[in-house]
PDB file as gemmi writes it, atoms N, CA and C in Angstrom:
CRYST1    1.000    1.000    1.000  90.00  90.00  90.00 P 1                      
ATOM      1  N   MET A   1     102.927 102.203  85.470  1.00  0.00           N  
ATOM      2  CA  MET A   1     103.897 102.653  86.932  1.00  0.00           C  
ATOM      3  C   MET A   1     102.832 101.433  87.871  1.00  0.00           C  
ATOM      4  N   TYR A   2     103.951 101.043  88.797  1.00  0.00           N  
ATOM      5  CA  TYR A   2     103.718 100.690  90.275  1.00  0.00           C  
ATOM      6  C   TYR A   2     104.286 101.145  90.894  1.00  0.00           C  
ATOM      7  N   LEU A   3     103.534 101.512  92.021  1.00  0.00           N  
ATOM      8  CA  LEU A   3     104.234 101.210  93.481  1.00  0.00           C  
ATOM      9  C   LEU A   3     104.496  99.947  94.527  1.00  0.00           C  
ATOM     10  N   ALA A   4     105.284  99.311  95.012  1.00  0.00           N  
ATOM     11  CA  ALA A   4     105.967  98.930  95.145  1.00  0.00           C  
ATOM     12  C   ALA A   4     106.184  99.018  97.097  1.00  0.00           C  
ATOM     13  N   LYS A   5     105.253  98.011  97.609  1.00  0.00           N  
ATOM     14  CA  LYS A   5     105.570  98.993  99.438  1.00  0.00           C  
ATOM     15  C   LYS A   5     105.973  97.443 100.123  1.00  0.00           C  
ATOM     16  N   ILE A   6     107.251  97.053 100.347  1.00  0.00           N  
ATOM     17  CA  ILE A   6     107.928  96.234 100.683  1.00  0.00           C  
ATOM     18  C   ILE A   6     108.388  96.389 102.495  1.00  0.00           C  
ATOM     19  N   TYR A   7     107.653  95.012 103.250  1.00  0.00           N  
ATOM     20  CA  TYR A   7     107.725  95.474 104.663  1.00  0.00           C  
ATOM     21  C   TYR A   7     108.452  93.948 104.985  1.00  0.00           C  
ATOM     22  N   VAL A   8     109.779  94.461 105.562  1.00  0.00           N  
ATOM     23  CA  VAL A   8     110.508  93.112 105.757  1.00  0.00           C  
ATOM     24  C   VAL A   8     111.055  92.978 107.381  1.00  0.00           C  
ATOM     25  N   THR A   9     110.559  91.960 107.994  1.00  0.00           N  
ATOM     26  CA  THR A   9     110.488  91.581 109.076  1.00  0.00           C  
ATOM     27  C   THR A   9     111.596  90.308 109.600  1.00  0.00           C  
ATOM     28  N   TYR A  10     111.778  90.126 111.197  1.00  0.00           N  
ATOM     29  CA  TYR A  10     112.366  88.400 111.374  1.00  0.00           C  
ATOM     30  C   TYR A  10     112.231  88.012 111.097  1.00  0.00           C  
ATOM     31  N   LYS A  11     111.951  86.575 110.769  1.00  0.00           N  
ATOM     32  CA  LYS A  11     111.414  85.564 110.591  1.00  0.00           C  
ATOM     33  C   LYS A  11     111.007  84.999 112.034  1.00  0.00           C  
ATOM     34  N   LYS A  12     109.641  84.188 112.068  1.00  0.00           N  
ATOM     35  CA  LYS A  12     109.664  83.903 113.519  1.00  0.00           C  
ATOM     36  C   LYS A  12     110.491  83.150 114.249  1.00  0.00           C  
ATOM     37  N   SER A  13     111.303  82.394 114.066  1.00  0.00           N  
ATOM     38  CA  SER A  13     112.209  82.001 115.013  1.00  0.00           C  
ATOM     39  C   SER A  13     113.562  82.847 115.005  1.00  0.00           C  
ATOM     40  N   ILE A  14     113.569  84.015 114.777  1.00  0.00           N  
ATOM     41  CA  ILE A  14     114.501  85.330 115.114  1.00  0.00           C  
ATOM     42  C   ILE A  14     114.336  86.044 116.004  1.00  0.00           C  
ATOM     43  N   LEU A  15     114.808  86.143 117.070  1.00  0.00           N  
ATOM     44  CA  LEU A  15     114.545  86.908 117.976  1.00  0.00           C  
ATOM     45  C   LEU A  15     114.818  88.296 117.458  1.00  0.00           C  
ATOM     46  N   ASP A  16     114.067  89.575 117.731  1.00  0.00           N  
ATOM     47  CA  ASP A  16     113.873  90.956 117.259  1.00  0.00           C  
ATOM     48  C   ASP A  16     114.456  91.426 118.638  1.00  0.00           C  
ATOM     49  N   PRO A  17     116.168  91.890 118.459  1.00  0.00           N  
ATOM     50  CA  PRO A  17     116.338  92.273 120.005  1.00  0.00           C  
ATOM     51  C   PRO A  17     115.936  94.154 119.937  1.00  0.00           C  
ATOM     52  N   GLN A  18     115.798  94.476 118.748  1.00  0.00           N  
ATOM     53  CA  GLN A  18     115.026  95.874 118.230  1.00  0.00           C  
ATOM     54  C   GLN A  18     113.679  95.950 119.443  1.00  0.00           C  
ATOM     55  N   GLY A  19     112.852  94.942 118.877  1.00  0.00           N  
ATOM     56  CA  GLY A  19     111.659  94.973 119.267  1.00  0.00           C  
ATOM     57  C   GLY A  19     111.006  94.891 120.766  1.00  0.00           C  
ATOM     58  N   GLU A  20     112.158  93.979 121.336  1.00  0.00           N  
ATOM     59  CA  GLU A  20     112.165  93.467 122.644  1.00  0.00           C  
ATOM     60  C   GLU A  20     112.942  94.684 123.671  1.00  0.00           C  
ATOM     61  N   VAL A  21     113.677  95.702 123.148  1.00  0.00           N  
ATOM     62  CA  VAL A  21     113.734  96.741 123.792  1.00  0.00           C  
ATOM     63  C   VAL A  21     112.795  97.691 123.912  1.00  0.00           C  
ATOM     64  N   VAL A  22     112.047  97.888 122.508  1.00  0.00           N  
ATOM     65  CA  VAL A  22     110.904  98.583 122.747  1.00  0.00           C  
ATOM     66  C   VAL A  22     110.254  98.619 123.549  1.00  0.00           C  
ATOM     67  N   LYS A  23     109.640  96.867 123.395  1.00  0.00           N  
ATOM     68  CA  LYS A  23     108.498  96.638 124.274  1.00  0.00           C  
ATOM     69  C   LYS A  23     108.896  96.520 125.846  1.00  0.00           C  
ATOM     70  N   SER A  24     110.302  96.445 126.078  1.00  0.00           N  
ATOM     71  CA  SER A  24     110.384  96.868 127.870  1.00  0.00           C  
ATOM     72  C   SER A  24     110.063  98.000 127.954  1.00  0.00           C  
ATOM     73  N   ALA A  25     110.457  99.073 127.008  1.00  0.00           N  
ATOM     74  CA  ALA A  25     110.441  99.911 127.242  1.00  0.00           C  
ATOM     75  C   ALA A  25     109.297 100.847 127.621  1.00  0.00           C  
ATOM     76  N   LEU A  26     107.936  99.836 126.841  1.00  0.00           N  
ATOM     77  CA  LEU A  26     106.692 100.281 126.985  1.00  0.00           C  
ATOM     78  C   LEU A  26     106.598  99.908 128.273  1.00  0.00           C  
ATOM     79  N   HIS A  27     106.799  98.716 128.812  1.00  0.00           N  
ATOM     80  CA  HIS A  27     106.369  98.530 130.057  1.00  0.00           C  
ATOM     81  C   HIS A  27     106.427  99.354 130.876  1.00  0.00           C  
ATOM     82  N   ARG A  28     108.179  99.499 131.334  1.00  0.00           N  
ATOM     83  CA  ARG A  28     108.604 100.902 131.778  1.00  0.00           C  
ATOM     84  C   ARG A  28     107.706 101.803 132.041  1.00  0.00           C  
ATOM     85  N   LEU A  29     107.010 102.588 131.012  1.00  0.00           N  
ATOM     86  CA  LEU A  29     106.303 103.669 130.689  1.00  0.00           C  
ATOM     87  C   LEU A  29     104.809 103.108 131.299  1.00  0.00           C  
ATOM     88  N   ASN A  30     104.548 102.085 131.551  1.00  0.00           N  
ATOM     89  CA  ASN A  30     103.016 101.664 132.291  1.00  0.00           C  
ATOM     90  C   ASN A  30     102.180 101.094 131.254  1.00  0.00           C  
ATOM     91  N   TYR A  31     102.730 100.929 129.962  1.00  0.00           N  
ATOM     92  CA  TYR A  31     101.772 100.297 128.929  1.00  0.00           C  
ATOM     93  C   TYR A  31     102.217  99.164 128.854  1.00  0.00           C  
ATOM     94  N   THR A  32     101.643  98.808 130.143  1.00  0.00           N  
ATOM     95  CA  THR A  32     101.562  96.554 130.654  1.00  0.00           C  
ATOM     96  C   THR A  32     100.942  96.194 129.367  1.00  0.00           C  
ATOM     97  N   ASN A  33     100.028  96.425 129.074  1.00  0.00           N  
ATOM     98  CA  ASN A  33      99.024  95.359 127.653  1.00  0.00           C  
ATOM     99  C   ASN A  33     100.213  95.337 126.667  1.00  0.00           C  
ATOM    100  N   VAL A  34     101.040  95.770 126.070  1.00  0.00           N  
ATOM    101  CA  VAL A  34     101.924  95.397 124.879  1.00  0.00           C  
ATOM    102  C   VAL A  34     102.229  94.045 125.112  1.00  0.00           C  
ATOM    103  N   GLU A  35     101.935  93.564 124.115  1.00  0.00           N  
ATOM    104  CA  GLU A  35     102.388  91.561 124.685  1.00  0.00           C  
ATOM    105  C   GLU A  35     103.913  91.617 123.759  1.00  0.00           C  
ATOM    106  N   ALA A  36     103.667  92.486 122.444  1.00  0.00           N  
ATOM    107  CA  ALA A  36     104.739  91.876 121.712  1.00  0.00           C  
ATOM    108  C   ALA A  36     105.206  93.209 120.521  1.00  0.00           C  
ATOM    109  N   VAL A  37     106.833  93.744 119.918  1.00  0.00           N  
ATOM    110  CA  VAL A  37     106.467  94.502 119.583  1.00  0.00           C  
ATOM    111  C   VAL A  37     107.370  93.322 118.315  1.00  0.00           C  
ATOM    112  N   THR A  38     107.328  94.487 116.766  1.00  0.00           N  
ATOM    113  CA  THR A  38     107.937  93.873 115.615  1.00  0.00           C  
ATOM    114  C   THR A  38     108.898  94.990 114.927  1.00  0.00           C  
ATOM    115  N   CYS A  39     109.765  95.209 115.090  1.00  0.00           N  
ATOM    116  CA  CYS A  39     110.416  96.252 114.120  1.00  0.00           C  
ATOM    117  C   CYS A  39     111.069  95.584 112.690  1.00  0.00           C  
ATOM    118  N   GLY A  40     111.168  96.634 111.632  1.00  0.00           N  
ATOM    119  CA  GLY A  40     111.786  95.946 110.193  1.00  0.00           C  
ATOM    120  C   GLY A  40     111.898  97.180 109.905  1.00  0.00           C  
ATOM    121  N   LYS A  41     112.083  96.778 108.334  1.00  0.00           N  
ATOM    122  CA  LYS A  41     112.344  98.102 107.518  1.00  0.00           C  
ATOM    123  C   LYS A  41     111.511  97.960 106.554  1.00  0.00           C  
ATOM    124  N   TYR A  42     111.115  99.315 105.648  1.00  0.00           N  
ATOM    125  CA  TYR A  42     109.783  99.417 105.118  1.00  0.00           C  
ATOM    126  C   TYR A  42     110.505 100.346 103.793  1.00  0.00           C  
ATOM    127  N   PHE A  43     110.146  99.771 102.608  1.00  0.00           N  
ATOM    128  CA  PHE A  43     110.336 100.705 101.210  1.00  0.00           C  
ATOM    129  C   PHE A  43     109.504 100.810 100.163  1.00  0.00           C  
ATOM    130  N   GLU A  44     109.675 101.654  99.919  1.00  0.00           N  
ATOM    131  CA  GLU A  44     108.625 101.929  98.290  1.00  0.00           C  
ATOM    132  C   GLU A  44     109.251 102.506  97.275  1.00  0.00           C  
ATOM    133  N   ILE A  45     109.375 101.367  96.544  1.00  0.00           N  
ATOM    134  CA  ILE A  45     109.736 101.384  95.113  1.00  0.00           C  
ATOM    135  C   ILE A  45     109.227 101.585  94.058  1.00  0.00           C  
ATOM    136  N   LYS A  46     109.027 102.994  93.258  1.00  0.00           N  
ATOM    137  CA  LYS A  46     108.214 102.776  91.886  1.00  0.00           C  
ATOM    138  C   LYS A  46     109.063 101.804  90.622  1.00  0.00           C  
ATOM    139  N   LEU A  47     108.474 101.337  90.057  1.00  0.00           N  
ATOM    140  CA  LEU A  47     108.850 100.589  89.045  1.00  0.00           C  
ATOM    141  C   LEU A  47     107.862 101.103  87.485  1.00  0.00           C  
ATOM    142  N   ASP A  48     108.801 101.136  87.113  1.00  0.00           N  
ATOM    143  CA  ASP A  48     108.293 102.117  85.165  1.00  0.00           C  
ATOM    144  C   ASP A  48     107.517 100.675  84.365  1.00  0.00           C  
ATOM    145  N   THR A  49     106.886 100.191  85.020  1.00  0.00           N  
ATOM    146  CA  THR A  49     106.492  99.177  83.936  1.00  0.00           C  
ATOM    147  C   THR A  49     104.371  98.940  84.169  1.00  0.00           C  
ATOM    148  N   THR A  50     103.876  98.267  82.775  1.00  0.00           N  
ATOM    149  CA  THR A  50     102.720  98.836  82.659  1.00  0.00           C  
ATOM    150  C   THR A  50     102.260  96.711  83.119  1.00  0.00           C  
ATOM    151  N   ASP A  51     103.326  96.232  83.201  1.00  0.00           N  
ATOM    152  CA  ASP A  51     102.452  94.473  83.179  1.00  0.00           C  
ATOM    153  C   ASP A  51     102.649  94.200  85.023  1.00  0.00           C  
ATOM    154  N   LYS A  52     101.309  94.415  85.938  1.00  0.00           N  
ATOM    155  CA  LYS A  52     101.893  93.808  86.816  1.00  0.00           C  
ATOM    156  C   LYS A  52     102.738  92.713  86.928  1.00  0.00           C  
ATOM    157  N   ALA A  53     102.203  91.595  86.861  1.00  0.00           N  
ATOM    158  CA  ALA A  53     103.090  90.269  86.973  1.00  0.00           C  
ATOM    159  C   ALA A  53     104.709  90.591  86.715  1.00  0.00           C  
ATOM    160  N   ALA A  54     104.984  91.156  86.296  1.00  0.00           N  
ATOM    161  CA  ALA A  54     106.400  91.217  85.841  1.00  0.00           C  
ATOM    162  C   ALA A  54     106.895  92.173  86.798  1.00  0.00           C  
ATOM    163  N   ALA A  55     106.031  93.148  87.129  1.00  0.00           N  
ATOM    164  CA  ALA A  55     106.474  94.026  88.526  1.00  0.00           C  
ATOM    165  C   ALA A  55     107.030  92.887  89.723  1.00  0.00           C  
ATOM    166  N   ALA A  56     106.010  92.546  89.777  1.00  0.00           N  
ATOM    167  CA  ALA A  56     105.720  91.483  91.196  1.00  0.00           C  
ATOM    168  C   ALA A  56     107.213  90.386  91.127  1.00  0.00           C  
ATOM    169  N   LYS A  57     106.870  89.924  89.846  1.00  0.00           N  
ATOM    170  CA  LYS A  57     108.391  89.116  89.292  1.00  0.00           C  
ATOM    171  C   LYS A  57     109.904  89.770  89.908  1.00  0.00           C  
ATOM    172  N   GLU A  58     109.631  91.008  89.521  1.00  0.00           N  
ATOM    173  CA  GLU A  58     110.720  91.848  89.784  1.00  0.00           C  
ATOM    174  C   GLU A  58     111.418  92.018  91.104  1.00  0.00           C  
ATOM    175  N   VAL A  59     110.051  92.677  92.042  1.00  0.00           N  
ATOM    176  CA  VAL A  59     110.120  93.003  93.119  1.00  0.00           C  
ATOM    177  C   VAL A  59     110.420  91.731  94.289  1.00  0.00           C  
ATOM    178  N   GLU A  60     110.350  90.567  93.625  1.00  0.00           N  
ATOM    179  CA  GLU A  60     110.303  89.534  94.816  1.00  0.00           C  
ATOM    180  C   GLU A  60     111.745  89.070  94.337  1.00  0.00           C  
ATOM    181  N   ALA A  61     112.765  89.486  93.533  1.00  0.00           N  
ATOM    182  CA  ALA A  61     113.888  89.013  93.219  1.00  0.00           C  
ATOM    183  C   ALA A  61     115.100  89.697  93.957  1.00  0.00           C  
ATOM    184  N   PHE A  62     114.444  91.362  93.523  1.00  0.00           N  
ATOM    185  CA  PHE A  62     115.880  92.323  94.412  1.00  0.00           C  
ATOM    186  C   PHE A  62     115.427  92.347  95.113  1.00  0.00           C  
ATOM    187  N   SER A  63     114.092  91.984  96.338  1.00  0.00           N  
ATOM    188  CA  SER A  63     114.037  91.395  97.465  1.00  0.00           C  
ATOM    189  C   SER A  63     114.537  90.280  97.998  1.00  0.00           C  
ATOM    190  N   ASP A  64     114.589  89.465  97.419  1.00  0.00           N  
ATOM    191  CA  ASP A  64     115.890  88.461  97.895  1.00  0.00           C  
ATOM    192  C   ASP A  64     117.172  88.149  97.759  1.00  0.00           C  
ATOM    193  N   GLU A  65     117.658  89.674  96.527  1.00  0.00           N  
ATOM    194  CA  GLU A  65     118.951  89.384  96.027  1.00  0.00           C  
ATOM    195  C   GLU A  65     119.659  90.994  96.842  1.00  0.00           C  
ATOM    196  N   LEU A  66     118.570  91.665  97.671  1.00  0.00           N  
ATOM    197  CA  LEU A  66     119.424  92.615  98.412  1.00  0.00           C  
ATOM    198  C   LEU A  66     118.990  93.234  99.529  1.00  0.00           C  
ATOM    199  N   LEU A  67     117.400  93.155  99.212  1.00  0.00           N  
ATOM    200  CA  LEU A  67     116.426  94.294 100.691  1.00  0.00           C  
ATOM    201  C   LEU A  67     116.812  93.157 101.676  1.00  0.00           C  
ATOM    202  N   ILE A  68     116.556  92.126 101.840  1.00  0.00           N  
ATOM    203  CA  ILE A  68     116.657  90.990 103.085  1.00  0.00           C  
ATOM    204  C   ILE A  68     118.011  90.208 102.991  1.00  0.00           C  
ATOM    205  N   ASN A  69     117.969  89.837 104.570  1.00  0.00           N  
ATOM    206  CA  ASN A  69     118.962  88.558 104.503  1.00  0.00           C  
ATOM    207  C   ASN A  69     118.086  87.612 104.620  1.00  0.00           C  
ATOM    208  N   ILE A  70     118.434  86.254 103.310  1.00  0.00           N  
ATOM    209  CA  ILE A  70     116.924  85.403 103.739  1.00  0.00           C  
ATOM    210  C   ILE A  70     117.454  84.592 104.611  1.00  0.00           C  
ATOM    211  N   ASN A  71     118.201  84.263 105.228  1.00  0.00           N  
ATOM    212  CA  ASN A  71     118.880  83.607 106.237  1.00  0.00           C  
ATOM    213  C   ASN A  71     117.861  83.828 107.715  1.00  0.00           C  
ATOM    214  N   MET A  72     117.747  85.311 107.647  1.00  0.00           N  
ATOM    215  CA  MET A  72     117.105  85.877 109.091  1.00  0.00           C  
ATOM    216  C   MET A  72     115.813  86.719 108.884  1.00  0.00           C  
ATOM    217  N   GLU A  73     115.318  86.809 107.815  1.00  0.00           N  
ATOM    218  CA  GLU A  73     114.339  88.327 107.461  1.00  0.00           C  
ATOM    219  C   GLU A  73     113.540  87.527 106.388  1.00  0.00           C  
ATOM    220  N   SER A  74     112.556  87.458 106.233  1.00  0.00           N  
ATOM    221  CA  SER A  74     111.726  87.558 105.074  1.00  0.00           C  
ATOM    222  C   SER A  74     110.679  89.125 104.837  1.00  0.00           C  
ATOM    223  N   PHE A  75     109.820  89.033 103.822  1.00  0.00           N  
ATOM    224  CA  PHE A  75     109.428  90.198 103.416  1.00  0.00           C  
ATOM    225  C   PHE A  75     107.803  89.757 102.797  1.00  0.00           C  
ATOM    226  N   THR A  76     107.127  90.813 102.602  1.00  0.00           N  
ATOM    227  CA  THR A  76     105.485  90.958 102.348  1.00  0.00           C  
ATOM    228  C   THR A  76     105.543  92.186 101.235  1.00  0.00           C  
ATOM    229  N   TYR A  77     104.677  92.227 100.349  1.00  0.00           N  
ATOM    230  CA  TYR A  77     104.846  93.543  99.949  1.00  0.00           C  
ATOM    231  C   TYR A  77     103.313  93.892  99.089  1.00  0.00           C  
ATOM    232  N   ASP A  78     102.792  94.605  98.620  1.00  0.00           N  
ATOM    233  CA  ASP A  78     101.767  95.230  98.386  1.00  0.00           C  
ATOM    234  C   ASP A  78     102.047  96.259  96.848  1.00  0.00           C  
ATOM    235  N   LEU A  79     101.211  95.943  96.189  1.00  0.00           N  
ATOM    236  CA  LEU A  79     101.518  96.389  94.463  1.00  0.00           C  
ATOM    237  C   LEU A  79     100.410  97.614  94.298  1.00  0.00           C  
ATOM    238  N   SER A  80     100.488  98.371  93.855  1.00  0.00           N  
ATOM    239  CA  SER A  80      99.713  99.222  93.335  1.00  0.00           C  
ATOM    240  C   SER A  80      99.861  99.807  92.144  1.00  0.00           C  
ATOM    241  N   GLU A  81      99.034  99.906  91.615  1.00  0.00           N  
ATOM    242  CA  GLU A  81      99.220 100.803  90.096  1.00  0.00           C  
ATOM    243  C   GLU A  81      98.787 102.384  90.280  1.00  0.00           C  
ATOM    244  N   LEU A  82     100.233 103.025  89.814  1.00  0.00           N  
ATOM    245  CA  LEU A  82      99.920 104.843  90.079  1.00  0.00           C  
ATOM    246  C   LEU A  82      98.940 105.530  89.094  1.00  0.00           C  
ATOM    247  N   ALA A  83      98.578 106.665  89.364  1.00  0.00           N  
ATOM    248  CA  ALA A  83      97.642 106.838  88.448  1.00  0.00           C  
ATOM    249  C   ALA A  83      98.736 107.967  87.069  1.00  0.00           C  
ATOM    250  N   GLU A  84      98.276 108.159  86.274  1.00  0.00           N  
ATOM    251  CA  GLU A  84      99.158 109.127  85.149  1.00  0.00           C  
ATOM    252  C   GLU A  84      98.609 110.383  86.049  1.00  0.00           C  
ATOM    253  N   ALA A  85     100.024 111.407  85.648  1.00  0.00           N  
ATOM    254  CA  ALA A  85      99.957 112.431  86.203  1.00  0.00           C  
ATOM    255  C   ALA A  85      99.324 113.098  85.019  1.00  0.00           C  
ATOM    256  N   VAL A  86      98.281 114.233  85.306  1.00  0.00           N  
ATOM    257  CA  VAL A  86      97.518 115.134  84.480  1.00  0.00           C  
ATOM    258  C   VAL A  86      98.007 116.498  84.075  1.00  0.00           C  
ATOM    259  N   ASP A  87      98.630 117.084  83.530  1.00  0.00           N  
ATOM    260  CA  ASP A  87      99.112 118.134  83.280  1.00  0.00           C  
ATOM    261  C   ASP A  87      97.996 119.690  82.991  1.00  0.00           C  
TER     262      ASP A  87                                                      
END                                                                             
């Protein structure tokens, strides 16, 4: 079994309005060293497979089809094998 941690953010060419609001609020609170803020989405999905390549292929497919807006967002992910539960 694998755990996919998927991080979705706006593409570099797209303005992140929520990130800009957070940055502005931080500046108003005198955190003036904050240069940029990026907001996004985070998903953890467990995949019932022992094949890492198949898990990666599936993550890429369903991320493109469902989790992101391919025109505005991009994603990265980490796959880690989950240890079997011991009774």
